[in-house]
C-alpha cells in the first residue's frame, strides 16, 4: 500500500485537486507501517510528517478536509514524541495541530469527536511533564466532549470512555475530590460493556477498572471488576488465534 500510494503522489502534479488527499493518505499509510512493524522505522514518521505538511500547504483554509489533515499531522507528531524523540516541541506541535483540527471542523462533522479525543490525549500527555492543572482540566473537558459527541454504537466508545476515566482518576489522585473518582469509575465500567467496541479495548478498560477499584474502593467492587477482566480475556486471546498473536495480546 505504501509503495502504491508513493507512486500515486509522485505522478500527481501539485496543482491537481487530488494531490493533498493523496499526500495525506500516503502519510497515514506510513504511520500504519511504523506502528505495525517490529522496531518501527523513524524514517517512516519523518516521511509521513513531510507528506502531510505538504498536503496542508496545498490546501485552502476553507477546504472541508483541511481539519482532517491537521488531525493526522497532530497524531503523527504525538507518536514521534512518544516512540522516538521525547522532544517537547513534537508534543507542542501535536497539541497545536489537534486544536486546529477541532477549530476547522464543524460541530456536527462525524470526525470531530475523534479530533476532540486526540486533543484531550495530547493535553494529558503534556500534563505529565508540565504539572499544570489547566492542562489536565482542559484534557478532561476535551475527552468528555469527545464522549458526549460519540454515537453510542461507535467502535471507539470504549477507548474514549477509558481515556476519560483515566484522566479523571489522575485528577482524583492529585486533588481528592470524590466526584472525580465516581465519574472515573462510571466511565471505565461503562467502557467494559460497549458491545460495538473491540474486545481488546474493553479488556484494557476492565484492567483499568480493576486496578482503580483495588486502589480506592472496597473488596466487593474490586472483585466485580476482576470478574469482568476474566470474562473478557477469552475474547481477546481465544484459542483459534496463533500462539504468537495470543502472547502479544
mmCIF file with all atom_site columns, N, CA and C in Angstrom, residues 171-215:
data_model
loop_
_atom_site.group_PDB
_atom_site.id
_atom_site.type_symbol
_atom_site.label_atom_id
_atom_site.label_alt_id
_atom_site.label_comp_id
_atom_site.label_asym_id
_atom_site.label_entity_id
_atom_site.label_seq_id
_atom_site.pdbx_PDB_ins_code
_atom_site.Cartn_x
_atom_site.Cartn_y
_atom_site.Cartn_z
_atom_site.occupancy
_atom_site.B_iso_or_equiv
_atom_site.pdbx_formal_charge
_atom_site.auth_seq_id
_atom_site.auth_comp_id
_atom_site.auth_asym_id
_atom_site.auth_atom_id
_atom_site.pdbx_PDB_model_num
ATOM 1   N N  . UNK A 1 171 ? -6.784  13.041 38.154 1.00 0.00 ? 171 UNK A N  1
ATOM 2   C CA . UNK A 1 171 ? -7.117  14.271 38.875 1.00 0.00 ? 171 UNK A CA 1
ATOM 3   C C  . UNK A 1 171 ? -7.558  13.973 40.306 1.00 0.00 ? 171 UNK A C  1
ATOM 4   N N  . UNK A 1 172 ? -8.297  12.874 40.488 1.00 0.00 ? 172 UNK A N  1
ATOM 5   C CA . UNK A 1 172 ? -8.693  12.497 41.842 1.00 0.00 ? 172 UNK A CA 1
ATOM 6   C C  . UNK A 1 172 ? -7.471  12.209 42.713 1.00 0.00 ? 172 UNK A C  1
ATOM 7   N N  . UNK A 1 173 ? -6.489  11.532 42.142 1.00 0.00 ? 173 UNK A N  1
ATOM 8   C CA . UNK A 1 173 ? -5.292  11.184 42.916 1.00 0.00 ? 173 UNK A CA 1
ATOM 9   C C  . UNK A 1 173 ? -4.534  12.426 43.362 1.00 0.00 ? 173 UNK A C  1
ATOM 10  N N  . UNK A 1 174 ? -4.700  13.524 42.627 1.00 0.00 ? 174 UNK A N  1
ATOM 11  C CA . UNK A 1 174 ? -3.995  14.763 42.945 1.00 0.00 ? 174 UNK A CA 1
ATOM 12  C C  . UNK A 1 174 ? -4.795  15.676 43.866 1.00 0.00 ? 174 UNK A C  1
ATOM 13  N N  . UNK A 1 175 ? -6.133  15.689 43.704 1.00 0.00 ? 175 UNK A N  1
ATOM 14  C CA . UNK A 1 175 ? -6.947  16.665 44.424 1.00 0.00 ? 175 UNK A CA 1
ATOM 15  C C  . UNK A 1 175 ? -7.909  16.043 45.429 1.00 0.00 ? 175 UNK A C  1
ATOM 16  N N  . UNK A 1 176 ? -8.178  14.750 45.278 1.00 0.00 ? 176 UNK A N  1
ATOM 17  C CA . UNK A 1 176 ? -9.003  14.066 46.254 1.00 0.00 ? 176 UNK A CA 1
ATOM 18  C C  . UNK A 1 176 ? -10.468 14.449 46.249 1.00 0.00 ? 176 UNK A C  1
ATOM 19  N N  . UNK A 1 177 ? -10.984 14.931 45.123 1.00 0.00 ? 177 UNK A N  1
ATOM 20  C CA . UNK A 1 177 ? -12.399 15.317 45.036 1.00 0.00 ? 177 UNK A CA 1
ATOM 21  C C  . UNK A 1 177 ? -13.225 14.098 44.639 1.00 0.00 ? 177 UNK A C  1
ATOM 22  N N  . UNK A 1 178 ? -14.131 13.686 45.532 1.00 0.00 ? 178 UNK A N  1
ATOM 23  C CA . UNK A 1 178 ? -14.879 12.434 45.364 1.00 0.00 ? 178 UNK A CA 1
ATOM 24  C C  . UNK A 1 178 ? -15.608 12.307 44.026 1.00 0.00 ? 178 UNK A C  1
ATOM 25  N N  . UNK A 1 179 ? -16.241 13.366 43.495 1.00 0.00 ? 179 UNK A N  1
ATOM 26  C CA . UNK A 1 179 ? -16.935 13.213 42.206 1.00 0.00 ? 179 UNK A CA 1
ATOM 27  C C  . UNK A 1 179 ? -16.021 12.747 41.072 1.00 0.00 ? 179 UNK A C  1
ATOM 28  N N  . UNK A 1 180 ? -14.758 13.137 41.114 1.00 0.00 ? 180 UNK A N  1
ATOM 29  C CA . UNK A 1 180 ? -13.832 12.681 40.070 1.00 0.00 ? 180 UNK A CA 1
ATOM 30  C C  . UNK A 1 180 ? -13.669 11.167 40.107 1.00 0.00 ? 180 UNK A C  1
ATOM 31  N N  . UNK A 1 181 ? -13.542 10.591 41.299 1.00 0.00 ? 181 UNK A N  1
ATOM 32  C CA . UNK A 1 181 ? -13.388 9.143  41.399 1.00 0.00 ? 181 UNK A CA 1
ATOM 33  C C  . UNK A 1 181 ? -14.656 8.425  40.939 1.00 0.00 ? 181 UNK A C  1
ATOM 34  N N  . UNK A 1 182 ? -15.805 8.904  41.377 1.00 0.00 ? 182 UNK A N  1
ATOM 35  C CA . UNK A 1 182 ? -17.058 8.254  40.977 1.00 0.00 ? 182 UNK A CA 1
ATOM 36  C C  . UNK A 1 182 ? -17.279 8.356  39.481 1.00 0.00 ? 182 UNK A C  1
ATOM 37  N N  . UNK A 1 183 ? -16.989 9.523  38.908 1.00 0.00 ? 183 UNK A N  1
ATOM 38  C CA . UNK A 1 183 ? -17.143 9.685  37.458 1.00 0.00 ? 183 UNK A CA 1
ATOM 39  C C  . UNK A 1 183 ? -16.131 8.843  36.695 1.00 0.00 ? 183 UNK A C  1
ATOM 40  N N  . UNK A 1 184 ? -14.940 8.708  37.244 1.00 0.00 ? 184 UNK A N  1
ATOM 41  C CA . UNK A 1 184 ? -13.924 7.863  36.612 1.00 0.00 ? 184 UNK A CA 1
ATOM 42  C C  . UNK A 1 184 ? -14.386 6.415  36.578 1.00 0.00 ? 184 UNK A C  1
ATOM 43  N N  . UNK A 1 185 ? -14.846 5.916  37.703 1.00 0.00 ? 185 UNK A N  1
ATOM 44  C CA . UNK A 1 185 ? -15.298 4.525  37.771 1.00 0.00 ? 185 UNK A CA 1
ATOM 45  C C  . UNK A 1 185 ? -16.513 4.290  36.880 1.00 0.00 ? 185 UNK A C  1
ATOM 46  N N  . UNK A 1 186 ? -17.407 5.265  36.818 1.00 0.00 ? 186 UNK A N  1
ATOM 47  C CA . UNK A 1 186 ? -18.585 5.138  35.957 1.00 0.00 ? 186 UNK A CA 1
ATOM 48  C C  . UNK A 1 186 ? -18.177 5.031  34.488 1.00 0.00 ? 186 UNK A C  1
ATOM 49  N N  . UNK A 1 187 ? -17.264 5.901  34.063 1.00 0.00 ? 187 UNK A N  1
ATOM 50  C CA . UNK A 1 187 ? -16.828 5.889  32.663 1.00 0.00 ? 187 UNK A CA 1
ATOM 51  C C  . UNK A 1 187 ? -16.096 4.593  32.328 1.00 0.00 ? 187 UNK A C  1
ATOM 52  N N  . UNK A 1 188 ? -15.199 4.181  33.202 1.00 0.00 ? 188 UNK A N  1
ATOM 53  C CA . UNK A 1 188 ? -14.390 2.993  32.918 1.00 0.00 ? 188 UNK A CA 1
ATOM 54  C C  . UNK A 1 188 ? -15.251 1.730  32.906 1.00 0.00 ? 188 UNK A C  1
ATOM 55  N N  . UNK A 1 189 ? -16.164 1.609  33.859 1.00 0.00 ? 189 UNK A N  1
ATOM 56  C CA . UNK A 1 189 ? -17.008 0.413  33.903 1.00 0.00 ? 189 UNK A CA 1
ATOM 57  C C  . UNK A 1 189 ? -17.932 0.353  32.686 1.00 0.00 ? 189 UNK A C  1
ATOM 58  N N  . UNK A 1 190 ? -18.439 1.506  32.250 1.00 0.00 ? 190 UNK A N  1
ATOM 59  C CA . UNK A 1 190 ? -19.257 1.529  31.040 1.00 0.00 ? 190 UNK A CA 1
ATOM 60  C C  . UNK A 1 190 ? -18.454 1.056  29.831 1.00 0.00 ? 190 UNK A C  1
ATOM 61  N N  . UNK A 1 191 ? -17.179 1.439  29.791 1.00 0.00 ? 191 UNK A N  1
ATOM 62  C CA . UNK A 1 191 ? -16.327 1.059  28.656 1.00 0.00 ? 191 UNK A CA 1
ATOM 63  C C  . UNK A 1 191 ? -16.244 -0.453 28.498 1.00 0.00 ? 191 UNK A C  1
ATOM 64  N N  . UNK A 1 192 ? -16.281 -1.171 29.601 1.00 0.00 ? 192 UNK A N  1
ATOM 65  C CA . UNK A 1 192 ? -16.107 -2.628 29.532 1.00 0.00 ? 192 UNK A CA 1
ATOM 66  C C  . UNK A 1 192 ? -17.320 -3.335 28.928 1.00 0.00 ? 192 UNK A C  1
ATOM 67  N N  . UNK A 1 193 ? -18.429 -2.620 28.808 1.00 0.00 ? 193 UNK A N  1
ATOM 68  C CA . UNK A 1 193 ? -19.662 -3.233 28.296 1.00 0.00 ? 193 UNK A CA 1
ATOM 69  C C  . UNK A 1 193 ? -20.103 -2.680 26.945 1.00 0.00 ? 193 UNK A C  1
ATOM 70  N N  . UNK A 1 194 ? -19.222 -1.944 26.282 1.00 0.00 ? 194 UNK A N  1
ATOM 71  C CA . UNK A 1 194 ? -19.576 -1.359 24.984 1.00 0.00 ? 194 UNK A CA 1
ATOM 72  C C  . UNK A 1 194 ? -19.548 -2.452 23.904 1.00 0.00 ? 194 UNK A C  1
ATOM 73  N N  . UNK A 1 195 ? -20.716 -2.872 23.482 1.00 0.00 ? 195 UNK A N  1
ATOM 74  C CA . UNK A 1 195 ? -20.803 -4.026 22.585 1.00 0.00 ? 195 UNK A CA 1
ATOM 75  C C  . UNK A 1 195 ? -20.203 -3.772 21.207 1.00 0.00 ? 195 UNK A C  1
ATOM 76  N N  . UNK A 1 196 ? -20.134 -2.514 20.782 1.00 0.00 ? 196 UNK A N  1
ATOM 77  C CA . UNK A 1 196 ? -19.603 -2.218 19.446 1.00 0.00 ? 196 UNK A CA 1
ATOM 78  C C  . UNK A 1 196 ? -18.089 -2.035 19.432 1.00 0.00 ? 196 UNK A C  1
ATOM 79  N N  . UNK A 1 197 ? -17.482 -2.003 20.596 1.00 0.00 ? 197 UNK A N  1
ATOM 80  C CA . UNK A 1 197 ? -16.038 -1.785 20.679 1.00 0.00 ? 197 UNK A CA 1
ATOM 81  C C  . UNK A 1 197 ? -15.285 -3.115 20.645 1.00 0.00 ? 197 UNK A C  1
ATOM 82  N N  . UNK A 1 198 ? -13.999 -3.036 20.371 1.00 0.00 ? 198 UNK A N  1
ATOM 83  C CA . UNK A 1 198 ? -13.191 -4.249 20.245 1.00 0.00 ? 198 UNK A CA 1
ATOM 84  C C  . UNK A 1 198 ? -12.983 -4.896 21.612 1.00 0.00 ? 198 UNK A C  1
ATOM 85  N N  . UNK A 1 199 ? -12.851 -6.227 21.638 1.00 0.00 ? 199 UNK A N  1
ATOM 86  C CA . UNK A 1 199 ? -12.569 -6.903 22.914 1.00 0.00 ? 199 UNK A CA 1
ATOM 87  C C  . UNK A 1 199 ? -11.299 -6.386 23.597 1.00 0.00 ? 199 UNK A C  1
ATOM 88  N N  . UNK A 1 200 ? -10.276 -6.040 22.816 1.00 0.00 ? 200 UNK A N  1
ATOM 89  C CA . UNK A 1 200 ? -9.035  -5.567 23.439 1.00 0.00 ? 200 UNK A CA 1
ATOM 90  C C  . UNK A 1 200 ? -9.235  -4.224 24.127 1.00 0.00 ? 200 UNK A C  1
ATOM 91  N N  . UNK A 1 201 ? -10.028 -3.318 23.514 1.00 0.00 ? 201 UNK A N  1
ATOM 92  C CA . UNK A 1 201 ? -10.314 -2.041 24.163 1.00 0.00 ? 201 UNK A CA 1
ATOM 93  C C  . UNK A 1 201 ? -11.107 -2.257 25.446 1.00 0.00 ? 201 UNK A C  1
ATOM 94  N N  . UNK A 1 202 ? -12.061 -3.178 25.414 1.00 0.00 ? 202 UNK A N  1
ATOM 95  C CA . UNK A 1 202 ? -12.861 -3.451 26.608 1.00 0.00 ? 202 UNK A CA 1
ATOM 96  C C  . UNK A 1 202 ? -12.011 -4.109 27.695 1.00 0.00 ? 202 UNK A C  1
ATOM 97  N N  . UNK A 1 203 ? -11.101 -4.992 27.296 1.00 0.00 ? 203 UNK A N  1
ATOM 98  C CA . UNK A 1 203 ? -10.229 -5.629 28.287 1.00 0.00 ? 203 UNK A CA 1
ATOM 99  C C  . UNK A 1 203 ? -9.306  -4.600 28.930 1.00 0.00 ? 203 UNK A C  1
ATOM 100 N N  . UNK A 1 204 ? -8.743  -3.706 28.135 1.00 0.00 ? 204 UNK A N  1
ATOM 101 C CA . UNK A 1 204 ? -7.889  -2.651 28.696 1.00 0.00 ? 204 UNK A CA 1
ATOM 102 C C  . UNK A 1 204 ? -8.661  -1.822 29.713 1.00 0.00 ? 204 UNK A C  1
ATOM 103 N N  . UNK A 1 205 ? -9.919  -1.523 29.379 1.00 0.00 ? 205 UNK A N  1
ATOM 104 C CA . UNK A 1 205 ? -10.754 -0.762 30.307 1.00 0.00 ? 205 UNK A CA 1
ATOM 105 C C  . UNK A 1 205 ? -11.029 -1.559 31.581 1.00 0.00 ? 205 UNK A C  1
ATOM 106 N N  . UNK A 1 206 ? -11.273 -2.853 31.432 1.00 0.00 ? 206 UNK A N  1
ATOM 107 C CA . UNK A 1 206 ? -11.553 -3.696 32.598 1.00 0.00 ? 206 UNK A CA 1
ATOM 108 C C  . UNK A 1 206 ? -10.350 -3.773 33.533 1.00 0.00 ? 206 UNK A C  1
ATOM 109 N N  . UNK A 1 207 ? -9.162  -3.871 32.974 1.00 0.00 ? 207 UNK A N  1
ATOM 110 C CA . UNK A 1 207 ? -7.950  -3.890 33.809 1.00 0.00 ? 207 UNK A CA 1
ATOM 111 C C  . UNK A 1 207 ? -7.806  -2.564 34.553 1.00 0.00 ? 207 UNK A C  1
ATOM 112 N N  . UNK A 1 208 ? -8.064  -1.462 33.843 1.00 0.00 ? 208 UNK A N  1
ATOM 113 C CA . UNK A 1 208 ? -8.011  -0.149 34.491 1.00 0.00 ? 208 UNK A CA 1
ATOM 114 C C  . UNK A 1 208 ? -9.058  -0.047 35.601 1.00 0.00 ? 208 UNK A C  1
ATOM 115 N N  . UNK A 1 209 ? -10.243 -0.554 35.342 1.00 0.00 ? 209 UNK A N  1
ATOM 116 C CA . UNK A 1 209 ? -11.324 -0.556 36.341 1.00 0.00 ? 209 UNK A CA 1
ATOM 117 C C  . UNK A 1 209 ? -10.898 -1.351 37.578 1.00 0.00 ? 209 UNK A C  1
ATOM 118 N N  . UNK A 1 210 ? -10.354 -2.548 37.362 1.00 0.00 ? 210 UNK A N  1
ATOM 119 C CA . UNK A 1 210 ? -9.933  -3.389 38.477 1.00 0.00 ? 210 UNK A CA 1
ATOM 120 C C  . UNK A 1 210 ? -8.821  -2.727 39.288 1.00 0.00 ? 210 UNK A C  1
ATOM 121 N N  . UNK A 1 211 ? -7.849  -2.159 38.596 1.00 0.00 ? 211 UNK A N  1
ATOM 122 C CA . UNK A 1 211 ? -6.741  -1.515 39.309 1.00 0.00 ? 211 UNK A CA 1
ATOM 123 C C  . UNK A 1 211 ? -7.219  -0.295 40.104 1.00 0.00 ? 211 UNK A C  1
ATOM 124 N N  . UNK A 1 212 ? -8.167  0.453  39.517 1.00 0.00 ? 212 UNK A N  1
ATOM 125 C CA . UNK A 1 212 ? -8.691  1.630  40.210 1.00 0.00 ? 212 UNK A CA 1
ATOM 126 C C  . UNK A 1 212 ? -9.478  1.224  41.447 1.00 0.00 ? 212 UNK A C  1
ATOM 127 N N  . UNK A 1 213 ? -10.305 0.184  41.312 1.00 0.00 ? 213 UNK A N  1
ATOM 128 C CA . UNK A 1 213 ? -11.062 -0.309 42.465 1.00 0.00 ? 213 UNK A CA 1
ATOM 129 C C  . UNK A 1 213 ? -10.125 -0.830 43.550 1.00 0.00 ? 213 UNK A C  1
ATOM 130 N N  . UNK A 1 214 ? -9.088  -1.558 43.140 1.00 0.00 ? 214 UNK A N  1
ATOM 131 C CA . UNK A 1 214 ? -8.146  -2.106 44.115 1.00 0.00 ? 214 UNK A CA 1
ATOM 132 C C  . UNK A 1 214 ? -7.434  -1.001 44.884 1.00 0.00 ? 214 UNK A C  1
ATOM 133 N N  . UNK A 1 215 ? -7.234  0.135  44.229 1.00 0.00 ? 215 UNK A N  1
ATOM 134 C CA . UNK A 1 215 ? -6.516  1.245  44.859 1.00 0.00 ? 215 UNK A CA 1
ATOM 135 C C  . UNK A 1 215 ? -7.418  2.092  45.751 1.00 0.00 ? 215 UNK A C  1
#
